[in-house]
Structures are given as C-alpha cells and as structure tokens.
Tab-separated table of C-alpha atoms and ligand atoms in Angstrom:
chain	number	residue	atom	x	y	z
A	16	MET	CA	0.044	-0.024	0.114
A	17	ASN	CA	1.394	3.413	-0.946
A	18	TYR	CA	0.773	6.591	0.964
A	19	ASP	CA	2.366	10.047	0.743
A	20	VAL	CA	2.753	10.069	4.508
A	21	ALA	CA	2.383	7.685	7.171
A	22	VAL	CA	2.005	8.950	10.792
A	23	ALA	CA	2.644	6.497	13.636
A	24	GLY	CA	0.682	7.421	16.838
A	25	ALA	CA	-2.836	8.951	16.871
A	26	GLY	CA	-2.558	10.955	19.861
A	27	LEU	CA	-3.517	14.737	19.848
A	28	VAL	CA	-0.376	15.627	17.732
A	29	GLY	CA	-0.422	12.784	15.311
A	30	ALA	CA	-4.145	12.801	14.649
A	31	THR	CA	-3.777	16.694	14.077
A	32	LEU	CA	-1.269	16.363	11.486
A	33	ALA	CA	-2.824	13.357	9.915
A	34	CYS	CA	-6.271	15.314	9.444
A	35	ALA	CA	-4.465	18.491	7.993
A	36	LEU	CA	-2.483	16.451	5.437
A	37	ALA	CA	-5.512	14.704	4.295
A	38	LYS	CA	-7.515	17.904	4.233
A	39	ALA	CA	-4.914	19.143	1.830
A	40	GLY	CA	-5.534	16.125	-0.222
A	41	LEU	CA	-2.525	13.881	0.589
A	42	ARG	CA	-2.806	10.192	0.986
A	43	VAL	CA	-2.289	9.594	4.573
A	44	ALA	CA	-1.912	6.264	6.889
A	45	VAL	CA	-2.199	6.344	10.551
A	46	ILE	CA	-0.933	3.756	12.592
A	47	GLU	CA	-2.340	3.462	16.342
A	48	ALA	CA	-1.582	0.972	19.096
A	49	SER	CA	-4.688	1.561	20.929
A	50	GLU	CA	-8.246	0.772	20.326
A	51	PRO	CA	-10.839	3.535	19.692
A	52	LEU	CA	-11.981	5.212	22.582
A	53	PRO	CA	-15.417	4.202	24.241
A	54	PRO	CA	-18.194	6.811	24.233
A	55	MET	CA	-17.814	9.626	26.767
A	56	GLY	CA	-18.870	8.793	30.033
A	57	GLU	CA	-20.889	11.218	32.664
A	58	ASP	CA	-17.796	11.562	34.801
A	59	TRP	CA	-14.886	14.023	34.496
A	60	GLU	CA	-11.870	12.549	32.913
A	61	LEU	CA	-8.703	12.792	34.707
A	62	ARG	CA	-6.417	14.028	31.960
A	63	VAL	CA	-7.167	17.618	30.657
A	64	SER	CA	-5.127	20.060	28.726
A	65	ALA	CA	-4.922	23.891	28.770
A	66	ILE	CA	-5.426	24.711	24.882
A	67	THR	CA	-3.992	27.838	23.895
A	68	PRO	CA	-5.874	30.266	21.328
A	69	ALA	CA	-3.194	29.539	18.783
A	70	SER	CA	-4.115	25.674	19.099
A	71	GLU	CA	-7.774	26.522	19.027
A	72	PHE	CA	-6.999	28.051	15.488
A	73	ILE	CA	-5.298	24.791	14.607
A	74	LEU	CA	-8.015	22.721	15.744
A	75	ARG	CA	-10.396	24.870	13.778
A	76	GLY	CA	-8.259	24.596	10.531
A	77	ILE	CA	-9.228	20.953	10.500
A	78	ASP	CA	-12.792	21.303	11.599
A	79	VAL	CA	-12.484	19.743	14.972
A	80	TRP	CA	-13.094	22.628	17.235
A	81	ASP	CA	-16.558	22.921	16.654
A	82	ALA	CA	-16.981	19.165	17.503
A	83	LEU	CA	-15.824	19.575	21.113
A	84	PRO	CA	-18.532	19.454	23.843
A	85	CYS	CA	-18.563	23.022	24.895
A	86	ASP	CA	-20.663	22.054	27.941
A	87	ARG	CA	-17.640	20.093	29.143
A	88	MET	CA	-15.018	22.811	28.386
A	89	GLY	CA	-13.517	25.328	30.784
A	90	VAL	CA	-12.510	28.873	29.930
A	91	PHE	CA	-9.895	30.818	31.634
A	92	ARG	CA	-9.587	34.699	31.172
A	93	GLU	CA	-7.231	35.267	33.997
A	94	MET	CA	-4.316	33.643	35.650
A	95	HIS	CA	-2.995	34.219	39.317
A	96	VAL	CA	0.573	32.871	39.868
A	97	TRP	CA	2.100	33.153	43.297
A	98	ASP	CA	5.209	31.897	45.457
A	99	ALA	CA	4.453	29.972	48.631
A	100	THR	CA	7.591	31.243	50.050
A	101	GLY	CA	7.264	35.122	49.806
A	102	GLY	CA	4.947	37.860	48.553
A	103	GLY	CA	5.767	37.415	44.754
A	104	ARG	CA	2.639	37.250	42.495
A	105	VAL	CA	1.531	37.984	39.252
A	106	HIS	CA	-1.936	38.388	37.452
A	107	PHE	CA	-2.481	38.017	33.867
A	108	ASP	CA	-5.554	39.146	32.363
A	109	ALA	CA	-6.579	38.329	28.695
A	110	ALA	CA	-8.122	41.790	28.504
A	111	GLU	CA	-4.532	43.254	28.557
A	112	ILE	CA	-3.966	41.837	25.189
A	113	GLY	CA	-7.245	42.637	23.854
A	114	ALA	CA	-7.984	38.858	23.742
A	115	GLU	CA	-11.303	37.155	25.119
A	116	ALA	CA	-9.375	34.226	26.897
A	117	LEU	CA	-6.021	33.033	27.673
A	118	GLY	CA	-7.215	29.437	26.729
A	119	HIS	CA	-9.416	26.638	27.437
A	120	ILE	CA	-9.394	23.544	29.545
A	121	VAL	CA	-10.446	20.329	27.428
A	122	GLU	CA	-10.673	16.915	28.496
A	123	ASN	CA	-8.108	14.938	26.351
A	124	GLY	CA	-10.502	12.275	25.701
A	125	ALA	CA	-12.988	14.772	24.116
A	126	VAL	CA	-10.365	16.152	21.742
A	127	GLN	CA	-9.263	12.460	20.894
A	128	ARG	CA	-12.849	11.546	20.005
A	129	ALA	CA	-13.548	14.580	17.896
A	130	LEU	CA	-10.100	13.928	16.131
A	131	GLU	CA	-11.080	10.054	15.700
A	132	HIS	CA	-14.486	11.222	14.295
A	133	ARG	CA	-12.715	13.695	11.870
A	134	MET	CA	-10.017	11.214	10.640
A	135	ALA	CA	-12.897	8.636	9.845
A	136	SER	CA	-14.528	11.294	7.684
A	137	LEU	CA	-11.530	12.008	5.329
A	138	ASP	CA	-11.397	10.006	2.024
A	139	THR	CA	-7.640	10.054	1.728
A	140	LEU	CA	-7.102	8.851	5.191
A	141	LYS	CA	-6.810	5.230	6.306
A	142	VAL	CA	-6.338	4.239	10.074
A	143	PHE	CA	-4.589	1.093	11.125
A	144	ARG	CA	-5.468	0.268	14.593
A	145	PRO	CA	-4.931	-1.468	16.936
A	146	ASP	CA	-1.446	-2.007	15.216
A	147	THR	CA	2.097	-1.062	15.854
A	148	VAL	CA	5.137	-0.196	14.067
A	149	GLU	CA	7.680	-3.074	14.148
A	150	ASP	CA	10.185	-2.096	11.629
A	151	LEU	CA	11.399	0.742	9.577
A	152	LEU	CA	13.250	0.456	6.020
A	153	ILE	CA	14.398	3.586	4.461
A	154	GLU	CA	15.105	3.254	0.688
A	155	ARG	CA	16.113	5.929	-1.934
A	156	ASP	CA	12.669	6.984	-2.740
A	157	ARG	CA	10.392	5.771	-0.075
A	158	ALA	CA	10.301	4.279	3.413
A	159	THR	CA	8.452	0.928	4.399
A	160	LEU	CA	6.993	0.514	7.725
A	161	ARG	CA	6.345	-3.193	8.903
A	162	LEU	CA	3.252	-3.335	11.195
A	163	GLY	CA	1.962	-6.387	13.136
A	164	GLY	CA	-0.796	-6.714	10.347
A	165	ALA	CA	0.365	-5.032	7.097
A	166	ARG	CA	3.220	-3.540	5.183
A	167	LEU	CA	3.102	0.253	4.007
A	168	HIS	CA	5.020	2.285	1.658
A	169	ALA	CA	5.294	5.864	2.244
A	170	ARG	CA	7.137	8.758	0.948
A	171	LEU	CA	7.424	10.358	4.526
A	172	VAL	CA	7.055	8.630	7.706
A	173	VAL	CA	6.321	10.621	10.908
A	174	ALA	CA	7.123	9.706	14.648
A	175	ALA	CA	4.253	10.879	16.630
A	176	ASP	CA	4.162	7.884	18.890
A	177	GLY	CA	4.892	9.650	22.178
A	178	SER	CA	7.950	10.215	24.354
A	179	ARG	CA	9.039	6.432	24.206
A	180	SER	CA	8.701	6.612	20.476
A	181	ARG	CA	9.513	3.329	18.861
A	182	LEU	CA	9.932	4.714	15.345
A	183	ARG	CA	12.517	7.292	16.661
A	184	GLU	CA	14.345	4.530	18.166
A	185	LEU	CA	13.910	2.536	14.623
A	186	ALA	CA	15.636	5.508	12.936
A	187	GLY	CA	18.341	5.694	15.422
A	188	ILE	CA	17.736	9.323	16.448
A	189	ALA	CA	19.366	9.923	19.994
A	190	CYS	CA	17.634	12.014	22.541
A	191	ASP	CA	18.875	14.085	25.420
A	192	GLY	CA	16.874	14.141	28.517
A	193	GLY	CA	16.357	13.355	32.333
A	194	ASP	CA	13.993	13.134	35.333
A	195	TYR	CA	12.556	16.347	36.835
A	196	GLY	CA	12.429	14.220	40.202
A	197	GLN	CA	8.853	14.883	40.498
A	198	GLU	CA	5.588	13.236	39.798
A	199	ALA	CA	2.358	15.103	38.759
A	200	VAL	CA	-0.994	13.954	40.739
A	201	VAL	CA	-4.027	14.719	38.839
A	202	ALA	CA	-7.588	14.858	40.220
A	203	THR	CA	-10.842	16.542	39.625
A	204	VAL	CA	-12.457	18.909	42.569
A	205	LEU	CA	-15.739	20.635	43.262
A	206	THR	CA	-14.858	23.951	45.011
A	207	GLU	CA	-16.765	25.829	47.568
A	208	ARG	CA	-16.152	29.378	45.857
A	209	GLY	CA	-16.373	29.688	42.076
A	210	HIS	CA	-13.276	29.820	40.151
A	211	ALA	CA	-13.929	33.057	38.383
A	212	GLU	CA	-12.967	31.555	34.906
A	213	THR	CA	-9.346	32.042	36.448
A	214	ALA	CA	-6.209	29.419	36.233
A	215	TRP	CA	-4.374	29.292	39.606
A	216	GLN	CA	-0.696	28.299	40.179
A	217	ARG	CA	0.854	28.151	43.466
A	218	PHE	CA	4.620	27.518	43.618
A	219	MET	CA	5.857	25.386	46.309
A	220	PRO	CA	9.513	24.128	46.675
A	221	ASP	CA	8.554	20.501	45.986
A	222	GLY	CA	6.646	21.688	42.880
A	223	PRO	CA	3.867	23.610	41.498
A	224	LEU	CA	0.095	23.107	42.347
A	225	ALA	CA	-2.507	24.307	39.569
A	226	PHE	CA	-6.208	24.610	39.584
A	227	LEU	CA	-7.487	24.646	36.134
A	228	PRO	CA	-11.191	25.914	35.802
A	229	LEU	CA	-13.843	23.415	34.332
A	230	PRO	CA	-17.561	24.468	34.050
A	231	GLY	CA	-19.617	25.072	37.226
A	232	ARG	CA	-17.421	24.961	40.413
A	233	PHE	CA	-15.233	22.109	39.120
A	234	CYS	CA	-11.466	22.358	38.701
A	235	SER	CA	-8.905	20.015	37.453
A	236	ILE	CA	-5.959	19.901	39.548
A	237	VAL	CA	-2.223	19.212	38.730
A	238	TRP	CA	-0.012	18.722	41.831
A	239	SER	CA	3.817	18.155	40.796
A	240	THR	CA	5.608	16.952	43.705
A	241	LEU	CA	8.236	14.705	45.093
A	242	PRO	CA	7.604	10.979	43.882
A	243	GLU	CA	7.229	9.775	47.474
A	244	HIS	CA	4.727	12.728	48.338
A	245	ALA	CA	2.879	12.012	45.130
A	246	GLN	CA	2.323	8.228	46.049
A	247	ALA	CA	1.468	9.157	49.550
A	248	LEU	CA	-1.352	11.653	48.164
A	249	LEU	CA	-2.621	8.685	45.856
A	250	ALA	CA	-2.984	6.603	49.111
A	251	GLN	CA	-4.922	9.006	51.272
A	252	SER	CA	-8.622	8.764	51.575
A	253	ASP	CA	-10.806	11.326	49.609
A	254	GLU	CA	-11.226	13.254	52.533
A	255	ASP	CA	-7.696	13.409	53.628
A	256	PHE	CA	-6.396	14.217	50.171
A	257	ALA	CA	-9.047	17.324	49.844
A	258	ASP	CA	-7.622	18.477	53.194
A	259	ALA	CA	-4.030	18.361	52.062
A	260	LEU	CA	-5.097	20.112	48.752
A	261	GLY	CA	-6.838	22.634	50.402
A	262	GLN	CA	-3.994	23.517	52.644
A	263	ALA	CA	-1.615	23.522	49.928
A	264	PHE	CA	-3.773	25.756	47.982
A	265	GLU	CA	-4.181	28.025	50.926
A	266	TRP	CA	-8.033	27.615	50.724
A	267	ARG	CA	-8.309	30.315	48.028
A	268	LEU	CA	-11.356	28.632	46.650
A	269	GLY	CA	-12.678	27.452	50.109
A	270	ARG	CA	-13.476	23.786	51.076
A	271	LEU	CA	-12.965	21.127	48.354
A	272	GLU	CA	-14.505	18.118	47.554
A	273	THR	CA	-12.795	15.361	45.458
A	274	VAL	CA	-14.678	13.743	42.515
A	275	GLY	CA	-13.476	10.603	40.890
A	276	GLY	CA	-10.189	9.042	40.852
A	277	ARG	CA	-6.437	10.244	41.100
A	278	ALA	CA	-3.544	9.250	39.050
A	279	ALA	CA	0.221	10.123	39.092
A	280	PHE	CA	2.584	10.923	36.017
A	281	PRO	CA	6.371	10.771	36.546
A	282	LEU	CA	7.548	13.802	34.899
A	283	ARG	CA	10.480	13.783	32.363
A	284	HIS	CA	12.365	16.255	30.033
A	285	LEU	CA	13.509	14.992	26.674
A	286	HIS	CA	14.664	16.509	23.353
A	287	ALA	CA	15.626	14.525	20.301
A	288	ARG	CA	18.946	15.569	18.656
A	289	ASP	CA	17.438	15.659	15.417
A	290	TYR	CA	13.733	16.476	14.242
A	291	VAL	CA	14.295	15.209	10.771
A	292	GLY	CA	16.198	12.501	8.713
A	293	GLU	CA	15.967	10.996	5.280
A	294	ARG	CA	12.015	10.334	5.049
A	295	ILE	CA	11.350	10.679	8.496
A	296	ALA	CA	10.294	13.764	10.920
A	297	LEU	CA	9.284	13.872	14.602
A	298	VAL	CA	6.490	15.805	16.103
A	299	GLY	CA	5.028	16.426	19.643
A	300	ASP	CA	6.210	14.369	22.618
A	301	ALA	CA	8.305	12.042	20.167
A	302	ALA	CA	10.493	15.028	19.645
A	303	HIS	CA	10.222	16.913	23.138
A	304	THR	CA	8.570	16.446	26.341
A	305	VAL	CA	8.458	19.498	28.792
A	306	HIS	CA	7.363	20.255	32.499
A	307	PRO	CA	3.511	20.707	32.618
A	308	LEU	CA	3.799	23.841	34.860
A	309	ALA	CA	2.872	26.088	31.873
A	310	GLY	CA	0.528	23.622	30.325
A	311	GLN	CA	2.439	23.748	26.758
A	312	GLY	CA	3.451	20.168	25.966
A	313	ALA	CA	0.345	19.340	23.745
A	314	ASN	CA	0.409	22.953	22.365
A	315	LEU	CA	3.988	22.914	21.184
A	316	GLY	CA	3.213	19.491	19.680
A	317	LEU	CA	0.081	21.093	17.686
A	318	GLN	CA	2.317	23.786	16.430
A	319	ASP	CA	4.799	21.195	15.159
A	320	ALA	CA	1.959	19.449	13.425
A	321	ALA	CA	0.935	22.789	11.991
A	322	ALA	CA	4.464	23.552	10.722
A	323	LEU	CA	5.025	20.040	9.182
A	324	ALA	CA	2.054	20.160	7.356
A	325	GLU	CA	2.581	23.389	6.024
A	326	VAL	CA	6.147	22.457	4.940
A	327	VAL	CA	5.055	19.090	3.439
A	328	HIS	CA	2.014	20.827	1.629
A	329	ASP	CA	4.247	23.517	0.154
A	330	THR	CA	6.752	20.882	-0.912
A	331	CYS	CA	4.490	18.793	-2.713
A	332	SER	CA	2.535	21.793	-4.267
A	333	ARG	CA	6.124	22.684	-6.024
A	334	GLY	CA	6.139	19.138	-7.251
A	335	ARG	CA	9.048	18.398	-4.857
A	336	ASP	CA	9.276	15.069	-2.631
A	337	PRO	CA	8.402	15.806	0.867
A	338	GLY	CA	10.484	12.999	2.383
A	339	ARG	CA	13.796	14.274	1.226
A	340	ARG	CA	15.857	15.466	4.101
A	341	SER	CA	16.767	18.701	2.321
A	342	ASN	CA	13.061	19.698	2.274
A	343	LEU	CA	12.102	18.705	5.763
A	344	ARG	CA	14.985	20.756	6.974
A	345	ARG	CA	12.756	23.775	7.011
A	346	TYR	CA	10.534	22.312	9.569
A	347	GLU	CA	13.444	21.358	11.642
A	348	ARG	CA	14.840	24.933	11.584
A	349	TRP	CA	11.395	26.236	12.362
A	350	ARG	CA	10.614	24.339	15.535
A	351	LYS	CA	13.613	22.758	17.126
A	352	GLY	CA	15.023	26.034	18.451
A	353	ARG	CA	11.756	27.265	19.570
A	354	ASN	CA	10.802	24.060	21.367
A	355	ARG	CA	14.189	23.808	23.075
A	356	LEU	CA	13.880	27.652	24.423
A	357	MET	CA	10.541	26.826	25.777
A	358	GLN	CA	11.971	23.425	27.397
A	359	GLU	CA	14.948	25.137	28.808
A	360	GLY	CA	12.894	28.039	30.098
A	361	LEU	CA	10.326	25.913	31.955
A	362	SER	CA	13.182	23.775	33.390
A	363	GLY	CA	14.788	26.960	34.682
A	364	PHE	CA	11.415	28.047	36.058
A	365	GLN	CA	11.232	24.817	37.702
A	366	TRP	CA	14.430	25.132	39.218
A	367	LEU	CA	14.088	28.623	40.194
A	368	PHE	CA	11.003	27.973	42.369
A	369	SER	CA	12.341	24.677	43.770
A	370	SER	CA	15.310	26.407	45.094
A	371	ARG	CA	15.507	26.756	48.875
A	372	LEU	CA	18.455	29.090	48.867
A	373	GLU	CA	17.597	32.375	50.390
A	374	PRO	CA	18.979	34.545	47.440
A	375	VAL	CA	17.244	32.372	45.042
A	376	ARG	CA	13.977	32.831	47.112
A	377	ALA	CA	14.196	36.532	47.376
A	378	ALA	CA	15.415	36.909	43.511
A	379	ARG	CA	12.206	35.035	42.287
A	380	ASN	CA	9.596	36.916	44.489
A	381	LEU	CA	11.191	40.058	43.481
A	382	GLY	CA	10.842	38.958	39.588
A	383	LEU	CA	7.244	37.877	39.928
A	384	SER	CA	6.348	41.210	41.662
A	385	THR	CA	8.396	43.170	38.893
A	386	VAL	CA	6.758	41.263	36.037
A	387	ASP	CA	3.368	41.948	37.734
A	388	ARG	CA	4.471	45.871	37.769
A	389	LEU	CA	5.571	45.871	33.964
A	390	PRO	CA	2.533	45.797	31.542
A	391	PRO	CA	4.756	45.344	28.429
A	392	LEU	CA	6.807	42.434	29.895
A	393	LYS	CA	3.350	40.902	30.941
A	394	ARG	CA	1.970	41.342	27.515
A	395	LEU	CA	4.964	39.592	25.922
A	396	PHE	CA	4.421	36.539	28.554
A	397	MET	CA	0.712	36.424	27.745
A	398	ARG	CA	1.592	36.385	23.981
A	399	TYR	CA	3.754	33.564	24.365
A	400	ALA	CA	1.594	31.727	26.721
A	401	SER	CA	-1.248	32.014	24.240
A	402	GLY	CA	0.932	30.470	21.669
A	403	PHE	CA	1.193	33.670	19.490
A	404	GLY	CA	4.872	34.365	19.960
A	405	GLY	CA	7.560	34.038	17.330
A	406	ASP	CA	7.068	32.715	13.490
A	407	LEU	CA	3.713	31.128	13.657
A	408	PRO	CA	2.742	28.426	11.034
A	409	ARG	CA	-0.313	29.450	9.034
A	410	MET	CA	-2.788	27.314	10.612
A	411	ALA	CA	-1.856	29.042	14.020
A	412	ARG	CA	-2.743	32.230	12.719
A	413	SER	CA	-6.020	31.610	10.720
A	414	PRO	CA	-8.650	28.961	10.870
A	415	ARG	CA	-8.355	28.487	6.911
A	416	TRP	CA	-6.552	25.444	5.781
A	417	PRO	CA	-5.104	24.616	3.308
B	513	FAD	C1	0.116	15.651	34.217
B	513	FAD	C2	0.145	16.338	32.708
B	513	FAD	C3	-0.483	17.493	32.559
B	513	FAD	C4	-0.394	18.087	31.248
B	513	FAD	N1	-1.036	19.115	31.163
B	513	FAD	C5	-0.890	19.728	29.771
B	513	FAD	C6	-1.691	21.067	29.334
B	513	FAD	O1	-2.404	21.511	30.324
B	513	FAD	N2	-1.476	21.325	28.124
B	513	FAD	C7	-0.583	20.805	27.292
B	513	FAD	O2	-0.469	21.545	26.173
B	513	FAD	N3	0.073	19.763	27.543
B	513	FAD	C8	-0.114	19.354	28.647
B	513	FAD	N4	0.679	18.101	29.048
B	513	FAD	C9	1.374	17.403	28.014
B	513	FAD	C10	0.485	16.664	26.987
B	513	FAD	O3	-0.093	15.635	27.603
B	513	FAD	C11	1.462	16.033	26.148
B	513	FAD	O4	2.528	16.743	25.522
B	513	FAD	C12	0.734	15.631	24.982
B	513	FAD	O5	-0.389	14.583	25.122
B	513	FAD	C13	1.578	14.808	23.616
B	513	FAD	O6	0.812	14.281	22.646
B	513	FAD	P1	1.450	13.361	21.586
B	513	FAD	O7	0.250	13.047	20.622
B	513	FAD	O8	2.594	13.941	21.080
B	513	FAD	O9	1.890	12.167	22.242
B	513	FAD	P2	0.857	10.924	23.032
B	513	FAD	O10	-0.396	11.717	23.869
B	513	FAD	O11	1.973	10.240	23.985
B	513	FAD	O12	0.334	9.983	21.781
B	513	FAD	C14	1.023	9.069	21.435
B	513	FAD	C15	0.377	7.930	20.570
B	513	FAD	O13	0.963	7.134	19.920
B	513	FAD	C16	0.474	5.854	20.353
B	513	FAD	N5	1.785	4.751	20.061
B	513	FAD	C17	2.853	4.607	20.908
B	513	FAD	N6	3.637	3.840	20.593
B	513	FAD	C18	3.167	3.340	19.429
B	513	FAD	C19	3.499	2.368	18.348
B	513	FAD	N7	4.789	1.759	18.402
B	513	FAD	N8	2.834	2.401	17.020
B	513	FAD	C20	1.791	3.011	16.867
B	513	FAD	N9	1.175	3.805	17.800
B	513	FAD	C21	2.013	4.072	18.982
B	513	FAD	C22	-0.239	5.816	21.705
B	513	FAD	O14	-0.995	4.744	21.648
B	513	FAD	C23	-0.626	7.328	21.632
B	513	FAD	O15	-1.998	7.451	21.146
B	513	FAD	C24	0.688	17.748	30.194
B	513	FAD	C25	1.400	16.394	30.762
B	513	FAD	C26	0.988	15.724	31.871
B	513	FAD	C27	1.644	14.655	32.186
C-alpha cells in the first residue's frame, strides 16, 4: 500500500497532523497502537489540557474545534501565579492583550474522540488500529513500515508515537533528557467558591500546584511534587486528600470535595537531537517533552503538526519530494530552536521555584512582582503563553486551511 505520509501514533498531535495533511488532499496512513476510545462517560476525565488560542485555530483549521463538547470545556480569562515562600505574585488578564480568553481547559479524551471522528470522515486517510510499527526500512525514494498486520510504503514517515517513540528508536535518532524528580498528581475537585474563570498556580519548593477551571465549580488539579509525596497523596482517603490539597492551595477557593479518582505521572524532560532525517520527521512528545507547569506540551506539539503540515503541503505543491531531508530541514529549523527555548525556560522556572536558597527565593519573589508591575513584559508573557509568539505556522494564525 502506497501513501504520501504515514503517521505513527494518533494522539493529539499525530491525529491533528494526519487530518491537516488529508484535508490538503494527501494520501495518509495512521498507525495507532490503542483501540478507539469508548463513548464519553458522565464523569470528568482525569487528563485535561490547557489549549491555547493558537491551538484553537489549528483545531478549527481541521474542523475539529466545533465538534468539541462546549458544555464540558472550561475557559480561563485570567491567571494568578504566586510563590508559597514569599510575597511574589503576578496576575495575567486576557483583556490586557485585547483577547477574550487565555485558553480553554478540555478533557484529552474529548479532543481525541473529535479527532477520531474527523479522521474517519476524510477520504484519503486510512487508520490502522490497533497496530504497531515493528520495523522501518528507508530506501532511496520511499520508506517501508512493517506493522503487526500489514506493510506500508510512504514517501515520508512521521513519529508521533509519544515520548517513548519506537519509530524514533528504529530511525536511530538519539535524545537528551532526564528526570525532573517529580510526579504530577491529577484529580478533579468541586470547590466551595467559584473559580472566576481563572487558572491558579501556587509554586511550592517541591513543585507547583495548578487549579484549572472546568464548567461550574469544578476544577482539574495538577500537583507536581516529589515522587514519595505523590504516592502518599494517591494512598490517602478522599477526605484527607481534599484537606491536604486545600491547605496546599491556601483555601483560595474554600473547602474542596474530590470527585472521581486520582493518578500520578512521572515527569521527564526529553529532546531529540534531530527532528528530521531522510524520509522521517518527529513531532510532539516524540521530539520533546516539557514540564507541565505552563500547560505547553500538547500546544507545542500542535504547532509542530501545523508547521510540518505546511512544509509538506508547500513542498508537494511545488512538485518536490516531501520525504527528502533537504526539504524537511525547513521544519526542523522552524521548530527545534523554539521548542528547546521553551523547554529550557520551563526547566529553569522549575529549578528557580524549587530552590530553597535564600538569595534565589528573594530573587524569584522580586522577579514575579516586577513582572506584575511591567505591563509590556506581562503582555509579552501572555502572547507566548497563548501560543502567538514568534514565527507562527499558517494554521495557528488563521482557521483557513490549506
Ligand atoms: C500531568 C500532565 C499534564 C499536562 N497538561 C498539559 C496541558 O495543560 N497543556 C498541554 O499543552 N500539555 C499538557 N501536558 C502534555 C501533553 O499531555 C503531551 O505533551 C501530549 O499529550 C503529547 O501528545 P502526543 O500526541 O505527542 O503524544 P501521546 O499523547 O503520547 O500520543 C502518542 C500516541 O502514539 C501511540 N503509540 C505509541 N507507540 C506506538 C507505536 N509503536 N505504534 C503506533 N502507535 C503508537 C499511543 O497509543 C498514543 O496514542 C501534560 C502532561 C502531563 C503529564
């Protein structure tokens, strides 16, 4: 079977890329290891993502945004960030950059289901699932993927199969990375007071605690902390966990009630040394993983998808081969430096706020308060956090695609 592009992994990033390419008329194969998701239940899902306005454009461009269940999406127009060990704080407000919102909080499963639905509607897109990539052969004018149940040929293969990417390994692309020494505990809570469509983040020496607004008085929480503390939090009764959480959050939204379960995710940082090779490109977590403290991981991946779709589309429109490394280099130059900067910035932030050294503590509190008093700097932060900083792919600027 011959395709223009074969995408391994139909997570948020791979499925978005596949839809963008197929909408532009390319023949696309998608290989996904998991079964399709069951229909959405009534309970809140544990995994949510803060989706930036730039990512909203990308999802609009592939006709997925309007298929999301708006009654299950939270919006945040403001953000409060403060340091637990001093008076440093900063307040962001979308109105200061003339925007309606700083982003939306969406259950990952809701986006995933909308993407699955969209993939099924595109004539030139075929999904192989559940199936996995077992072998890769790069030849002069094509790549061959051996799956558990089939063999595919494509001009370009894309690794979108997450941080432990098998395709990246088969292509022999090395990574730099390590552990943050933290795990992120996630849960959903009902708060006594309304969250005021605001995202809240309190930095503690063991890691940041975020409250992300869902509809009504519900919040999704992400509590990054030391692994042993994370495991202890998972083992607590609902009442004890709600109490520990409320204390850690200084009871800003009153008393808390947990709804549903809890889970913990080990946090790692990783960066592939190359984003492209002959007939292969890496996107999303297969290329980079970052600390979740700024809710940027999936958003960076969606920008990768939009940039790669644009490069492949432009290359094909000129009658050139989209799998040639020389043509793919534009994608690498576009995204790698930017993602690395964001990753290093977030790692620096995480180090700065974990430090117990007095001069560092004093400096970060002063830094936060200074940013709060400097509107131009605040606006710059907000533009980057909204995904609108730097050289944007076409899809992130306008919902018209291709
Ligand atoms: C606690 C936490 C909170 C986060 N919050 C946010 C947030 O608010 N905002 C944000 O932007 N990001 C957030 N992130 C990061 C975000 O979740 C990831 O960056 C994003 O999900 C990566 O998407 P992906 O599609 O690249 O990879 P994945 O989601 O890992 O998808 C990879 C896909 O590939 C499939 N696969 C794996 N191996 C194979 C194979 N061999 N063959 C075929 N298929 C395969 C998998 O089944 C999966 O479907 C958070 C992360 C954590 C841990």
